[in-house]
Amino acid sequence: MKFTADYSKMTESNGNNDPIPKGTYEAKILDVIDGQPTPNGKEKIQVHLEIRDDLDTALPKTNGKQHRRQIWGDIWFKDKKDKYGYMLQPEDCLNLLKAAGYPDGTPFENTAQSLDTLVGGKAVKINIGINEYNGKKQNQIAFWDYYKTDYPMDPNQSKPVDVKESDLPF
């Protein structure tokens, strides 16, 4: 397959893993992982997002420079020993559900079912912050920092094709 190298479409990472600059970005939800424990045993839900690459012209200073970079937002469960007392409640997912376009009054059997429906590239606007912990800077998205997208995804946009091993001629 022929192609022409176009370096203007590269993500500005400069070969490092610096945090995504603080700001507001348009993203799509790739996955929602329930009950991910940290090394010290705290559990969280991780929202796996990717900065959209279809908005380079519309958002040249944010999405245009950081497209296709991935980020994970955490929603924490309560730890009885934790002084902050975080506890995942269905309400903690409401900002995410509203941002993904679910109408008020949409019924869900439980929190896990509501999160499962988010998987598959739903578009949301996110506010990315930077947190410093033990001298290391990392991105952070609070559970209230999900908003309805300003740029709905085109339903006719090409979707990834699932190619099975048996489909290959070699």
PDB file of C-alpha atoms in Angstrom:
ATOM      1  CA  MET A   1       0.000   0.000   0.000  1.00  0.00           C
ATOM      2  CA  LYS A   2       1.470   3.347  -1.059  1.00  0.00           C
ATOM      3  CA  PHE A   3       1.427   6.361   1.211  1.00  0.00           C
ATOM      4  CA  THR A   4       3.107   9.718   1.623  1.00  0.00           C
ATOM      5  CA  ALA A   5       4.758  10.652   4.901  1.00  0.00           C
ATOM      6  CA  ASP A   6       3.003  13.685   6.380  1.00  0.00           C
ATOM      7  CA  TYR A   7       4.732  14.613   9.636  1.00  0.00           C
ATOM      8  CA  SER A   8       2.263  17.420  10.315  1.00  0.00           C
ATOM      9  CA  LYS A   9      -0.195  14.699  11.405  1.00  0.00           C
ATOM     10  CA  MET A  10       2.100  13.336  14.092  1.00  0.00           C
ATOM     11  CA  THR A  11       1.184  13.670  17.742  1.00  0.00           C
ATOM     12  CA  GLU A  12       3.502  16.091  19.556  1.00  0.00           C
ATOM     13  CA  SER A  13       4.972  13.738  22.124  1.00  0.00           C
ATOM     14  CA  ASN A  14       8.624  14.366  21.259  1.00  0.00           C
ATOM     15  CA  GLY A  15       9.324  10.743  22.132  1.00  0.00           C
ATOM     16  CA  ASN A  16       8.533  11.147  25.807  1.00  0.00           C
ATOM     17  CA  ASN A  17       5.669  10.307  28.106  1.00  0.00           C
ATOM     18  CA  ASP A  18       5.047  13.771  29.486  1.00  0.00           C
ATOM     19  CA  PRO A  19       1.498  14.348  30.678  1.00  0.00           C
ATOM     20  CA  ILE A  20      -1.012  15.720  28.220  1.00  0.00           C
ATOM     21  CA  PRO A  21      -1.077  19.506  28.743  1.00  0.00           C
ATOM     22  CA  LYS A  22      -3.794  20.746  31.090  1.00  0.00           C
ATOM     23  CA  GLY A  23      -6.954  21.775  29.271  1.00  0.00           C
ATOM     24  CA  THR A  24     -10.250  20.774  27.703  1.00  0.00           C
ATOM     25  CA  TYR A  25     -10.204  18.070  25.021  1.00  0.00           C
ATOM     26  CA  GLU A  26     -12.677  16.120  22.932  1.00  0.00           C
ATOM     27  CA  ALA A  27     -12.226  12.385  23.496  1.00  0.00           C
ATOM     28  CA  LYS A  28     -13.875   9.046  22.888  1.00  0.00           C
ATOM     29  CA  ILE A  29     -14.421   6.314  25.466  1.00  0.00           C
ATOM     30  CA  LEU A  30     -12.520   3.161  24.537  1.00  0.00           C
ATOM     31  CA  ASP A  31     -13.241   1.063  27.618  1.00  0.00           C
ATOM     32  CA  VAL A  32     -14.511   1.155  31.187  1.00  0.00           C
ATOM     33  CA  ILE A  33     -12.734  -1.254  33.529  1.00  0.00           C
ATOM     34  CA  ASP A  34     -14.569  -2.099  36.758  1.00  0.00           C
ATOM     35  CA  GLY A  35     -12.847  -2.768  40.084  1.00  0.00           C
ATOM     36  CA  GLN A  36      -9.199  -2.202  39.192  1.00  0.00           C
ATOM     37  CA  PRO A  37      -7.167  -2.508  42.427  1.00  0.00           C
ATOM     38  CA  THR A  38      -4.133  -0.348  43.137  1.00  0.00           C
ATOM     39  CA  PRO A  39      -0.969  -1.926  44.596  1.00  0.00           C
ATOM     40  CA  ASN A  40      -2.199  -0.983  48.093  1.00  0.00           C
ATOM     41  CA  GLY A  41      -5.610  -2.615  47.518  1.00  0.00           C
ATOM     42  CA  LYS A  42      -7.884   0.378  46.826  1.00  0.00           C
ATOM     43  CA  GLU A  43     -10.415  -0.305  44.082  1.00  0.00           C
ATOM     44  CA  LYS A  44     -11.458   2.027  41.307  1.00  0.00           C
ATOM     45  CA  ILE A  45     -13.203   2.135  37.987  1.00  0.00           C
ATOM     46  CA  GLN A  46     -10.963   3.247  35.139  1.00  0.00           C
ATOM     47  CA  VAL A  47     -12.366   5.086  32.142  1.00  0.00           C
ATOM     48  CA  HIS A  48      -9.997   4.565  29.199  1.00  0.00           C
ATOM     49  CA  LEU A  49     -10.202   7.448  26.710  1.00  0.00           C
ATOM     50  CA  GLU A  50      -8.454   8.544  23.546  1.00  0.00           C
ATOM     51  CA  ILE A  51      -8.167  12.134  22.353  1.00  0.00           C
ATOM     52  CA  ARG A  52     -10.066  12.324  19.088  1.00  0.00           C
ATOM     53  CA  ASP A  53      -8.079  12.658  15.868  1.00  0.00           C
ATOM     54  CA  ASP A  54     -10.952  13.945  13.714  1.00  0.00           C
ATOM     55  CA  LEU A  55     -10.869  17.483  15.142  1.00  0.00           C
ATOM     56  CA  ASP A  56      -7.379  18.690  14.203  1.00  0.00           C
ATOM     57  CA  THR A  57      -8.773  21.604  12.192  1.00  0.00           C
ATOM     58  CA  ALA A  58     -11.538  22.548  14.639  1.00  0.00           C
ATOM     59  CA  LEU A  59      -9.303  22.334  17.745  1.00  0.00           C
ATOM     60  CA  PRO A  60      -5.716  22.876  16.531  1.00  0.00           C
ATOM     61  CA  LYS A  61      -4.276  23.921  19.916  1.00  0.00           C
ATOM     62  CA  THR A  62      -5.632  20.946  21.872  1.00  0.00           C
ATOM     63  CA  ASN A  63      -6.839  17.918  19.907  1.00  0.00           C
ATOM     64  CA  GLY A  64      -4.700  18.908  16.913  1.00  0.00           C
ATOM     65  CA  LYS A  65      -1.515  18.629  18.965  1.00  0.00           C
ATOM     66  CA  GLN A  66      -2.467  15.685  21.183  1.00  0.00           C
ATOM     67  CA  HIS A  67      -4.697  13.514  18.980  1.00  0.00           C
ATOM     68  CA  ARG A  68      -4.681   9.745  19.542  1.00  0.00           C
ATOM     69  CA  ARG A  69      -3.033  10.095  22.947  1.00  0.00           C
ATOM     70  CA  GLN A  70      -4.693   7.967  25.581  1.00  0.00           C
ATOM     71  CA  ILE A  71      -5.636   8.796  29.143  1.00  0.00           C
ATOM     72  CA  TRP A  72      -7.332   6.999  32.009  1.00  0.00           C
ATOM     73  CA  GLY A  73      -9.789   8.651  34.378  1.00  0.00           C
ATOM     74  CA  ASP A  74     -10.351   7.075  37.797  1.00  0.00           C
ATOM     75  CA  ILE A  75     -13.540   6.839  39.846  1.00  0.00           C
ATOM     76  CA  TRP A  76     -12.680   5.524  43.326  1.00  0.00           C
ATOM     77  CA  PHE A  77     -14.477   3.098  45.638  1.00  0.00           C
ATOM     78  CA  LYS A  78     -14.679   3.818  49.364  1.00  0.00           C
ATOM     79  CA  ASP A  79     -11.986   2.376  51.594  1.00  0.00           C
ATOM     80  CA  LYS A  80     -13.114   2.273  55.223  1.00  0.00           C
ATOM     81  CA  LYS A  81      -9.537   2.995  56.312  1.00  0.00           C
ATOM     82  CA  ASP A  82      -9.257   5.946  53.939  1.00  0.00           C
ATOM     83  CA  LYS A  83      -9.590   9.371  55.556  1.00  0.00           C
ATOM     84  CA  TYR A  84     -11.181  10.802  52.398  1.00  0.00           C
ATOM     85  CA  GLY A  85     -13.989   8.230  52.399  1.00  0.00           C
ATOM     86  CA  TYR A  86     -14.473   7.944  48.642  1.00  0.00           C
ATOM     87  CA  MET A  87     -17.231   5.537  47.672  1.00  0.00           C
ATOM     88  CA  LEU A  88     -18.491   4.829  44.212  1.00  0.00           C
ATOM     89  CA  GLN A  89     -22.193   5.461  44.065  1.00  0.00           C
ATOM     90  CA  PRO A  90     -24.346   5.307  40.952  1.00  0.00           C
ATOM     91  CA  GLU A  91     -24.464   9.114  41.160  1.00  0.00           C
ATOM     92  CA  ASP A  92     -20.693   9.290  40.652  1.00  0.00           C
ATOM     93  CA  CYS A  93     -21.242   7.951  37.125  1.00  0.00           C
ATOM     94  CA  LEU A  94     -23.979  10.460  36.254  1.00  0.00           C
ATOM     95  CA  ASN A  95     -21.630  13.092  34.776  1.00  0.00           C
ATOM     96  CA  LEU A  96     -20.102  10.435  32.552  1.00  0.00           C
ATOM     97  CA  LEU A  97     -23.517   9.084  31.452  1.00  0.00           C
ATOM     98  CA  LYS A  98     -24.879  12.584  30.796  1.00  0.00           C
ATOM     99  CA  ALA A  99     -21.738  13.523  28.843  1.00  0.00           C
ATOM    100  CA  ALA A 100     -22.121  10.378  26.721  1.00  0.00           C
ATOM    101  CA  GLY A 101     -25.621  11.495  25.728  1.00  0.00           C
ATOM    102  CA  TYR A 102     -27.920   9.317  27.832  1.00  0.00           C
ATOM    103  CA  PRO A 103     -31.240  11.088  28.460  1.00  0.00           C
ATOM    104  CA  ASP A 104     -32.435  11.798  31.989  1.00  0.00           C
ATOM    105  CA  GLY A 105     -34.496   8.881  33.268  1.00  0.00           C
ATOM    106  CA  THR A 106     -32.586   6.140  31.405  1.00  0.00           C
ATOM    107  CA  PRO A 107     -32.969   2.994  33.570  1.00  0.00           C
ATOM    108  CA  PHE A 108     -29.977   0.805  34.463  1.00  0.00           C
ATOM    109  CA  GLU A 109     -29.995  -2.389  36.531  1.00  0.00           C
ATOM    110  CA  ASN A 110     -26.781  -1.409  38.334  1.00  0.00           C
ATOM    111  CA  THR A 111     -23.648   0.706  38.048  1.00  0.00           C
ATOM    112  CA  ALA A 112     -21.748  -1.994  36.143  1.00  0.00           C
ATOM    113  CA  GLN A 113     -24.457  -2.168  33.458  1.00  0.00           C
ATOM    114  CA  SER A 114     -24.447   1.613  33.063  1.00  0.00           C
ATOM    115  CA  LEU A 115     -20.675   1.596  32.570  1.00  0.00           C
ATOM    116  CA  ASP A 116     -20.761  -1.300  30.090  1.00  0.00           C
ATOM    117  CA  THR A 117     -22.994   0.739  27.791  1.00  0.00           C
ATOM    118  CA  LEU A 118     -20.309   3.440  27.520  1.00  0.00           C
ATOM    119  CA  VAL A 119     -17.791   1.212  25.759  1.00  0.00           C
ATOM    120  CA  GLY A 120     -17.505   1.613  22.022  1.00  0.00           C
ATOM    121  CA  GLY A 121     -16.253   5.077  21.203  1.00  0.00           C
ATOM    122  CA  LYS A 122     -18.856   7.410  22.717  1.00  0.00           C
ATOM    123  CA  ALA A 123     -17.695  11.020  22.351  1.00  0.00           C
ATOM    124  CA  VAL A 124     -17.274  13.206  25.446  1.00  0.00           C
ATOM    125  CA  LYS A 125     -15.529  16.440  26.358  1.00  0.00           C
ATOM    126  CA  ILE A 126     -13.055  16.107  29.231  1.00  0.00           C
ATOM    127  CA  ASN A 127     -11.129  18.510  31.397  1.00  0.00           C
ATOM    128  CA  ILE A 128      -7.611  17.183  31.957  1.00  0.00           C
ATOM    129  CA  GLY A 129      -5.645  18.349  34.960  1.00  0.00           C
ATOM    130  CA  ILE A 130      -2.140  17.564  36.162  1.00  0.00           C
ATOM    131  CA  ASN A 131      -1.479  16.087  39.578  1.00  0.00           C
ATOM    132  CA  GLU A 132       1.937  15.703  41.168  1.00  0.00           C
ATOM    133  CA  TYR A 133       2.536  12.700  43.423  1.00  0.00           C
ATOM    134  CA  ASN A 134       5.924  11.692  44.821  1.00  0.00           C
ATOM    135  CA  GLY A 135       7.616  14.150  42.460  1.00  0.00           C
ATOM    136  CA  LYS A 136       6.015  12.644  39.349  1.00  0.00           C
ATOM    137  CA  LYS A 137       3.478  14.568  37.269  1.00  0.00           C
ATOM    138  CA  GLN A 138       0.514  12.676  35.882  1.00  0.00           C
ATOM    139  CA  ASN A 139      -2.774  13.485  34.212  1.00  0.00           C
ATOM    140  CA  GLN A 140      -5.987  13.475  36.183  1.00  0.00           C
ATOM    141  CA  ILE A 141      -9.669  13.583  35.259  1.00  0.00           C
ATOM    142  CA  ALA A 142     -12.086  13.991  38.159  1.00  0.00           C
ATOM    143  CA  PHE A 143     -15.412  12.155  37.910  1.00  0.00           C
ATOM    144  CA  TRP A 144     -17.171  15.515  37.546  1.00  0.00           C
ATOM    145  CA  ASP A 145     -14.929  16.606  34.619  1.00  0.00           C
ATOM    146  CA  TYR A 146     -16.879  14.845  31.842  1.00  0.00           C
ATOM    147  CA  TYR A 147     -19.110  17.009  29.627  1.00  0.00           C
ATOM    148  CA  LYS A 148     -21.304  16.623  26.559  1.00  0.00           C
ATOM    149  CA  THR A 149     -19.226  16.873  23.387  1.00  0.00           C
ATOM    150  CA  ASP A 150     -19.347  20.005  21.266  1.00  0.00           C
ATOM    151  CA  TYR A 151     -18.553  17.820  18.227  1.00  0.00           C
ATOM    152  CA  PRO A 152     -20.831  14.761  17.948  1.00  0.00           C
ATOM    153  CA  MET A 153     -19.204  11.868  16.137  1.00  0.00           C
ATOM    154  CA  ASP A 154     -20.312  11.245  12.579  1.00  0.00           C
ATOM    155  CA  PRO A 155     -22.202   7.924  12.560  1.00  0.00           C
ATOM    156  CA  ASN A 156     -21.015   7.403   8.971  1.00  0.00           C
ATOM    157  CA  GLN A 157     -17.367   7.765   9.985  1.00  0.00           C
ATOM    158  CA  SER A 158     -15.385   4.649   9.202  1.00  0.00           C
ATOM    159  CA  LYS A 159     -15.235   2.101  11.977  1.00  0.00           C
ATOM    160  CA  PRO A 160     -12.399  -0.324  12.720  1.00  0.00           C
ATOM    161  CA  VAL A 161     -12.597  -3.601  10.831  1.00  0.00           C
ATOM    162  CA  ASP A 162     -12.185  -6.825  12.789  1.00  0.00           C
ATOM    163  CA  VAL A 163      -9.833  -9.055  10.782  1.00  0.00           C
ATOM    164  CA  LYS A 164      -9.674 -12.673  11.888  1.00  0.00           C
ATOM    165  CA  GLU A 165      -6.647 -14.884  11.421  1.00  0.00           C
ATOM    166  CA  SER A 166      -8.672 -17.068   9.035  1.00  0.00           C
ATOM    167  CA  ASP A 167      -9.292 -14.021   6.791  1.00  0.00           C
ATOM    168  CA  LEU A 168      -5.574 -13.635   6.043  1.00  0.00           C
ATOM    169  CA  PRO A 169      -4.130 -15.334   2.937  1.00  0.00           C
ATOM    170  CA  PHE A 170      -0.810 -16.190   4.605  1.00  0.00           C
TER     171      PHE A 170
END
